[in-house]
Short mmCIF file of C-alpha atoms in Angstrom, two decimals:
data_model
loop_
_atom_site.label_atom_id
_atom_site.label_comp_id
_atom_site.label_asym_id
_atom_site.label_seq_id
_atom_site.Cartn_x
_atom_site.Cartn_y
_atom_site.Cartn_z
CA ASN A 1 191.12 -64.08 103.13
CA ALA A 2 193.53 -65.49 100.60
CA SER A 3 192.71 -64.90 96.90
CA PRO A 4 191.03 -67.91 95.30
CA SER A 5 193.06 -67.44 92.10
CA ILE A 6 196.71 -67.06 91.07
CA LEU A 7 196.08 -63.88 89.13
CA LEU A 8 193.72 -61.18 90.41
CA PRO A 9 191.05 -59.76 88.05
CA GLU A 10 193.22 -57.36 85.96
CA SER A 11 190.29 -55.05 85.07
CA ILE A 12 190.02 -53.88 88.65
CA TYR A 13 193.35 -54.82 90.25
CA SER A 14 195.76 -53.64 87.63
CA GLU A 15 199.25 -55.23 87.80
CA HIS A 16 200.80 -51.90 86.81
CA ALA A 17 198.98 -49.71 89.34
CA ARG A 18 198.40 -52.13 92.20
CA SER A 19 201.57 -51.02 94.12
CA TYR A 20 200.28 -47.42 94.15
CA PHE A 21 197.16 -48.43 96.09
CA LEU A 22 199.08 -50.42 98.60
CA ALA A 23 201.67 -47.80 99.42
CA LEU A 24 200.19 -44.54 100.61
CA ASP A 25 201.76 -42.13 103.11
CA GLY A 26 198.92 -40.29 104.86
CA ALA A 27 196.12 -40.64 107.31
CA GLN A 28 193.00 -42.80 107.59
CA ILE A 29 189.66 -42.52 109.40
CA TYR A 30 187.73 -45.67 110.18
CA GLU A 31 184.27 -46.08 111.65
CA GLU A 32 181.97 -49.10 112.04
CA VAL A 33 178.28 -49.31 113.18
CA ARG A 34 176.58 -52.55 114.23
CA THR A 35 172.80 -52.70 113.71
CA PRO A 36 170.09 -55.37 113.79
CA VAL A 37 169.88 -55.28 109.96
CA GLY A 38 173.59 -55.56 109.34
CA ASP A 39 176.98 -53.93 109.92
CA PHE A 40 178.31 -50.74 108.25
CA PHE A 41 181.95 -49.86 107.76
CA LEU A 42 183.40 -46.59 106.50
CA ASP A 43 187.06 -45.76 105.97
CA TYR A 44 188.53 -42.61 104.45
CA SER A 45 192.19 -42.17 103.54
CA ALA A 46 194.17 -39.13 102.24
CA GLY A 47 197.90 -38.93 101.38
CA LYS A 48 200.56 -39.33 98.77
CA PHE A 49 201.46 -42.52 96.95
CA ILE A 50 204.98 -43.84 97.20
CA LEU A 51 205.95 -44.12 93.55
CA ASP A 52 208.34 -46.66 92.06
CA ASP A 53 211.47 -45.61 90.13
CA TYR A 54 209.73 -45.59 86.76
CA ALA A 55 206.85 -43.41 87.97
CA LYS A 56 209.21 -40.97 89.54
CA ARG A 57 210.68 -40.28 86.10
CA ILE A 58 207.34 -38.81 84.95
CA GLY A 59 206.03 -37.02 88.03
CA THR A 60 205.35 -36.79 91.74
CA SER A 61 202.30 -37.77 93.76
CA ALA A 62 199.94 -35.01 94.79
CA THR A 63 197.35 -35.53 97.50
CA ASN A 64 195.08 -38.53 96.78
CA TYR A 65 191.79 -39.54 98.36
CA VAL A 66 190.25 -42.98 98.86
CA TRP A 67 187.02 -43.80 100.65
CA ARG A 68 184.92 -46.94 101.02
CA LEU A 69 181.44 -47.68 102.48
CA MET A 70 180.70 -51.35 103.07
CA TYR A 71 177.63 -53.21 104.31
CA GLU A 72 177.91 -56.69 105.76
CA ARG A 73 175.15 -59.10 106.81
CA ASP A 74 175.12 -62.44 108.61
CA GLY A 75 178.80 -62.41 109.51
CA GLY A 76 179.96 -61.90 105.91
CA ARG A 77 177.43 -63.99 103.99
CA LEU A 78 176.47 -60.84 102.08
CA ARG A 79 178.81 -57.93 101.46
CA LEU A 80 178.09 -54.74 99.39
CA ALA A 81 180.55 -51.96 99.00
CA LEU A 82 180.92 -48.55 97.23
CA THR A 83 184.48 -47.32 96.85
CA SER A 84 185.90 -44.11 95.28
CA PHE A 85 189.46 -43.23 94.30
CA ASP A 86 190.62 -39.74 93.45
CA ILE A 87 194.25 -40.01 92.22
CA ASN A 88 196.40 -37.00 91.37
CA LEU A 89 199.88 -36.72 89.88
CA ASP A 90 201.99 -33.66 89.24
CA LEU A 91 203.85 -34.52 86.04
CA ILE A 92 207.36 -33.27 85.45
CA ALA A 93 207.08 -29.61 84.26
CA VAL A 94 208.47 -28.51 80.96
CA PRO A 95 208.81 -24.98 79.57
CA PHE A 96 205.46 -23.21 79.37
CA SER A 97 203.76 -26.25 80.87
CA ASP A 98 202.68 -27.47 84.33
CA PRO A 99 200.93 -30.74 83.48
CA LYS A 100 198.53 -32.45 85.83
CA TYR A 101 197.07 -35.97 85.75
CA ASN A 102 193.81 -37.01 87.55
CA LEU A 103 192.10 -40.41 87.73
CA ASN A 104 188.66 -40.70 89.39
CA VAL A 105 187.28 -44.16 89.82
CA THR A 106 183.97 -45.37 91.26
CA LEU A 107 183.75 -49.08 92.13
CA LEU A 108 180.68 -51.13 93.00
CA SER A 109 181.31 -54.46 94.79
CA ALA A 110 179.12 -57.33 95.88
CA GLN A 111 179.80 -60.81 97.29
CA TYR A 112 177.54 -63.63 98.47
CA ASN A 113 179.06 -66.51 100.45
CA ALA A 114 177.06 -69.75 100.81
CA GLU A 115 178.21 -72.93 102.54
CA ASN A 116 179.90 -74.45 99.51
CA TRP A 117 180.03 -71.67 96.95
CA SER A 118 180.73 -67.96 96.64
CA LEU A 119 179.80 -65.36 93.94
CA THR A 120 181.73 -62.08 93.66
CA GLY A 121 181.35 -59.21 91.26
CA GLU A 122 182.91 -55.80 90.93
CA PHE A 123 182.05 -53.12 88.39
CA SER A 124 183.57 -49.71 87.67
CA PRO A 125 181.13 -47.79 85.44
CA ALA A 126 183.35 -44.68 85.09
CA GLN A 127 187.12 -44.48 85.32
CA LYS A 128 187.63 -40.80 84.43
CA GLU A 129 191.16 -39.81 83.27
CA ASN A 130 192.09 -36.18 82.74
CA LEU A 131 195.46 -34.79 81.56
CA SER A 132 195.63 -31.02 81.62
CA ASN A 133 198.10 -28.09 81.11
CA LEU A 134 200.49 -30.01 78.88
CA VAL A 135 202.39 -28.07 76.18
CA LEU A 136 205.12 -29.96 74.27
CA PRO A 137 208.60 -28.43 74.04
CA PRO A 138 210.74 -29.10 70.98
CA GLY A 139 211.95 -32.65 70.27
CA VAL A 140 209.74 -34.39 72.78
CA HIS A 141 207.42 -36.21 70.41
CA PRO A 142 208.13 -36.83 66.71
CA LEU A 143 204.41 -36.77 65.77
CA TYR A 144 203.59 -33.36 67.24
CA PRO A 145 205.28 -30.01 66.63
CA GLN A 146 206.67 -27.72 69.36
CA GLY A 147 203.95 -25.84 71.21
CA THR A 148 201.20 -28.41 70.63
CA LYS A 149 198.80 -28.05 73.46
CA PHE A 150 197.04 -30.96 75.17
CA SER A 151 194.50 -29.19 77.27
CA ASP A 152 192.08 -31.22 79.23
CA LEU A 153 192.44 -34.55 77.44
CA ARG A 154 189.62 -36.62 78.82
CA LYS A 155 188.86 -40.34 78.64
CA THR A 156 186.37 -42.50 80.55
CA GLY A 157 187.02 -46.21 80.94
CA GLN A 158 184.83 -49.05 82.16
CA SER A 159 185.69 -52.45 83.60
CA GLY A 160 184.44 -55.25 85.78
CA TYR A 161 184.41 -58.96 86.57
CA LEU A 162 182.13 -61.76 87.78
CA GLN A 163 183.65 -64.69 89.63
CA GLY A 164 182.28 -67.88 91.10
CA THR A 165 184.01 -70.46 93.31
CA TYR A 166 182.77 -73.85 94.45
CA ASN A 167 184.12 -76.09 97.09
CA ILE A 168 184.18 -79.56 95.55
CA THR A 169 185.49 -81.00 98.80
CA PRO A 170 186.90 -79.27 101.95
CA ASP A 171 190.37 -79.42 100.15
CA TRP A 172 189.47 -78.88 96.53
CA THR A 173 188.08 -75.63 95.07
CA ALA A 174 187.07 -74.76 91.50
CA LEU A 175 186.91 -71.24 90.06
CA LEU A 176 185.31 -69.60 87.00
CA ARG A 177 185.64 -65.86 86.11
CA TYR A 178 184.90 -63.47 83.33
CA ASP A 179 186.97 -60.24 83.38
CA VAL A 180 186.55 -57.30 80.94
CA SER A 181 188.13 -53.88 80.58
CA TYR A 182 187.64 -50.94 78.18
CA PRO A 183 190.04 -47.99 78.61
CA ASP A 184 187.56 -45.82 76.63
CA ARG A 185 184.00 -46.86 77.07
CA ASN A 186 182.96 -44.68 74.13
CA ASN A 187 185.22 -46.58 71.76
CA LYS A 188 185.14 -50.18 72.78
CA ALA A 189 186.18 -51.45 69.36
CA GLY A 190 189.12 -49.20 69.08
CA THR A 191 188.19 -47.62 65.74
CA ASN A 192 189.39 -44.32 64.41
CA ARG A 193 192.19 -43.94 66.93
CA VAL A 194 195.16 -41.69 66.26
CA ALA A 195 198.92 -42.05 66.70
CA GLY A 196 200.25 -41.09 70.09
CA VAL A 197 197.42 -42.61 72.06
CA GLY A 198 198.71 -44.88 74.79
CA GLY A 199 202.32 -44.49 73.73
CA PHE A 200 201.88 -45.84 70.21
CA THR A 201 203.87 -43.95 67.50
CA SER A 202 201.45 -45.16 64.82
CA PRO A 203 197.66 -45.64 65.07
CA PRO A 204 197.20 -48.31 67.76
CA PRO A 205 195.53 -51.63 66.83
CA GLY A 206 191.89 -52.04 67.72
CA SER A 207 192.80 -54.89 70.10
CA SER A 208 194.47 -52.45 72.42
CA ALA A 209 191.06 -50.85 73.15
CA PHE A 210 189.76 -53.83 75.11
CA ALA A 211 190.64 -56.92 77.15
CA LYS A 212 188.42 -59.89 77.84
CA ASP A 213 189.55 -62.81 79.95
CA TRP A 214 187.84 -66.11 80.71
CA THR A 215 189.55 -67.87 83.57
CA ALA A 216 189.03 -71.41 84.94
CA GLY A 217 191.03 -72.67 87.83
CA ILE A 218 191.32 -75.35 90.46
CA GLY A 219 192.96 -75.35 93.88
CA TRP A 220 194.14 -78.00 96.30
CA LYS A 221 194.71 -77.23 100.01
CA VAL A 222 197.62 -79.59 100.80
CA ARG A 223 197.84 -78.36 104.39
CA PRO A 224 196.31 -75.43 106.19
CA ASP A 225 199.36 -73.28 105.25
CA THR A 226 199.99 -74.77 101.79
CA ARG A 227 197.93 -74.50 98.57
CA ILE A 228 198.57 -75.60 95.00
CA ARG A 229 196.64 -73.88 92.19
CA ALA A 230 196.40 -74.19 88.38
CA GLU A 231 194.63 -71.77 86.01
CA TRP A 232 193.65 -71.56 82.37
CA HIS A 233 193.16 -68.12 80.76
CA HIS A 234 191.61 -67.25 77.37
CA ILE A 235 192.42 -63.53 76.75
CA ASN A 236 191.16 -61.48 73.87
CA GLY A 237 192.63 -57.98 73.51
CA THR A 238 195.69 -56.19 74.88
CA ALA A 239 194.29 -53.25 76.82
CA TRP A 240 196.12 -54.46 79.97
CA VAL A 241 199.50 -54.38 78.23
CA TYR A 242 201.51 -51.15 78.05
CA ALA A 243 202.51 -50.04 74.52
CA ARG A 244 206.21 -50.25 75.40
CA GLU A 245 205.69 -53.92 76.40
CA ASN A 246 203.43 -54.82 73.46
#
C-alpha cells in the first residue's frame, strides 16, 4: 500500500539508513501458515548491504540478519509484527586497530484497519549500538591523543510513533502522527555529554539527544494513479540530523 504521508516516520524509517535496508545482497527464507484464528508469516534474510559512496569511505558491510514474524487477521484488519535487525559493519582498519560496528534493533508493530479509519503504531524499545576494537592513530581526532582506545562503546536508543488516518470521503484522507526518537534512552535530555559524541568537536547541545515530531496532513486522490498531499510538521530536537549537517 502507498504511504499515507509525504515523509515516513523518521524515528523508525531513518532517511540516512533507509537505503541500507532496501539494498541487501543475500538470501531470504519465507513461510506462511493459514489457520482458523489468523494467518502467520515468517521471513528471514541474511546478506551484505550495498553501501553508498559515503558509507564505503568508513567501512564495508559484514553479514547482516533480518527476520520478521507477522500475524494477520480478517484479511488485514488486524496486523501484529515482531522484527529484528542485526547489522554489522567492518570499519576501515587503522594501525593497531580492527574496529567493528554492530546495531541490533527490535521492533514491535501493530495496525488496525476499520472501514473509514486506520491506527498504526511501531515501537523500538532497544536499539543497541556497539563500537569495538577502535584505537586512534596520530592526527585522526584533535580531541583525543594517539593510542586512545574506544573499547566496546555501547549506547541503547529508543524510538517509536503512533499514527492515525481517517477517510473523510472516498477521495480525501486526513492524517495525524506523533513521532519520537532518543539515540540514548538513558540520557533523553542530553545532559553531561562530552565532545566527540555524534561527530561534534565540542559538547553537543541537549537538543541533539532527542527528536519529537507532531505531523498533520491531508491527501486528495485526484485519480486512481494520482494523489496530492500536504503536511505540517512541528519538530522539537535535532537527533535525526547528522552533526556535519547541523
